[in-house]
Amino acid sequence: MTEPEVCVIIAARNAARTIAVAIASALREPEVAEVVVVDDASTDDTAKVARAADDGSGRVSVIRLDVNGGPSFARNAAIASSKS
């Protein structure tokens, strides 16, 4: 039996202060194959902080949207890019 592969989607807007903790929490879970962070047109450093939170395992990807589309749009962008 194979291990389940889970994709954690984090839709974020102006979450620079908290995004690193969310990513680290997701990466600690053994079944997490990837974490896709969608920065939904933040005006802070959310994408930069998210990229810096990558643990080097190759499981974190960050998508930066130039126009705020809301949570469902961000989620759908993450689903489209997911490999899991």
Coordinates of C-alpha atoms in Angstrom, one line a residue:
M1 CA 0.0 0.0 0.0
T2 CA 1.4 3.4 -0.9
E3 CA 1.4 6.5 1.4
P4 CA -1.3 9.0 0.7
E5 CA 0.0 12.1 -1.1
V6 CA -1.7 15.3 0.1
C7 CA -1.5 18.8 -1.4
V8 CA -1.9 21.6 1.1
I9 CA -3.3 24.7 -0.5
I10 CA -2.7 28.0 1.3
A11 CA -4.6 31.0 -0.2
A12 CA -3.0 34.1 1.4
R13 CA -3.5 37.8 1.2
N14 CA -1.3 40.1 3.3
A15 CA -0.2 37.2 5.4
A16 CA 3.6 37.9 5.7
R17 CA 3.5 37.8 9.5
T18 CA 1.9 34.3 9.6
I19 CA 2.6 32.5 6.4
A20 CA 5.9 30.9 7.4
V21 CA 4.3 29.2 10.4
A22 CA 1.5 27.9 8.3
I23 CA 4.0 26.4 5.8
A24 CA 6.2 24.9 8.5
S25 CA 3.1 23.3 10.1
A26 CA 2.0 21.7 6.8
L27 CA 5.5 20.5 6.0
R28 CA 5.7 18.7 9.3
E29 CA 2.9 16.3 8.3
P30 CA 4.4 13.1 6.8
E31 CA 1.6 12.7 4.2
V32 CA 2.1 16.2 2.7
A33 CA 3.6 15.8 -0.8
E34 CA 3.4 19.5 -1.6
V35 CA 2.4 22.9 -0.3
V36 CA 1.0 25.3 -2.8
V37 CA 0.8 28.9 -1.6
V38 CA -1.2 31.4 -3.6
D39 CA -0.4 35.0 -2.8
D40 CA -3.6 36.7 -3.9
A41 CA -2.2 40.1 -4.8
S42 CA -0.8 40.9 -1.4
T43 CA 0.5 44.4 -0.7
D44 CA 3.0 43.1 1.8
D45 CA 5.9 40.6 1.4
T46 CA 3.7 37.4 1.6
A47 CA 5.2 35.8 -1.5
K48 CA 8.8 36.6 -0.5
V49 CA 8.3 35.2 3.1
A50 CA 6.6 32.1 1.7
R51 CA 9.5 31.4 -0.7
A52 CA 11.9 31.9 2.3
A53 CA 9.9 29.4 4.3
D54 CA 10.7 26.6 1.8
D55 CA 12.6 23.8 3.7
G56 CA 14.6 22.7 0.6
S57 CA 12.6 19.5 0.2
G58 CA 11.1 20.7 -3.1
R59 CA 7.6 20.5 -1.8
V60 CA 6.8 24.2 -1.6
S61 CA 5.6 26.3 -4.6
V62 CA 4.4 29.8 -4.5
I63 CA 2.1 31.4 -7.1
R64 CA 1.8 35.2 -7.1
L65 CA -1.4 36.7 -8.5
D66 CA -1.2 40.3 -9.7
V67 CA -5.0 40.9 -9.3
N68 CA -7.0 39.8 -6.2
G69 CA -9.4 37.1 -7.3
G70 CA -10.6 36.0 -3.8
P71 CA -10.2 32.7 -2.0
S72 CA -12.0 30.5 -4.6
F73 CA -9.9 31.9 -7.5
A74 CA -6.7 31.3 -5.5
R75 CA -7.7 27.8 -4.6
N76 CA -8.5 26.9 -8.2
A77 CA -5.1 28.3 -9.3
A78 CA -3.4 26.1 -6.8
I79 CA -5.4 23.0 -7.9
A80 CA -4.4 23.7 -11.5
S81 CA -0.7 23.8 -10.6
S82 CA -0.7 20.9 -8.1
K83 CA 1.2 17.7 -8.9
S84 CA -0.4 15.6 -6.1

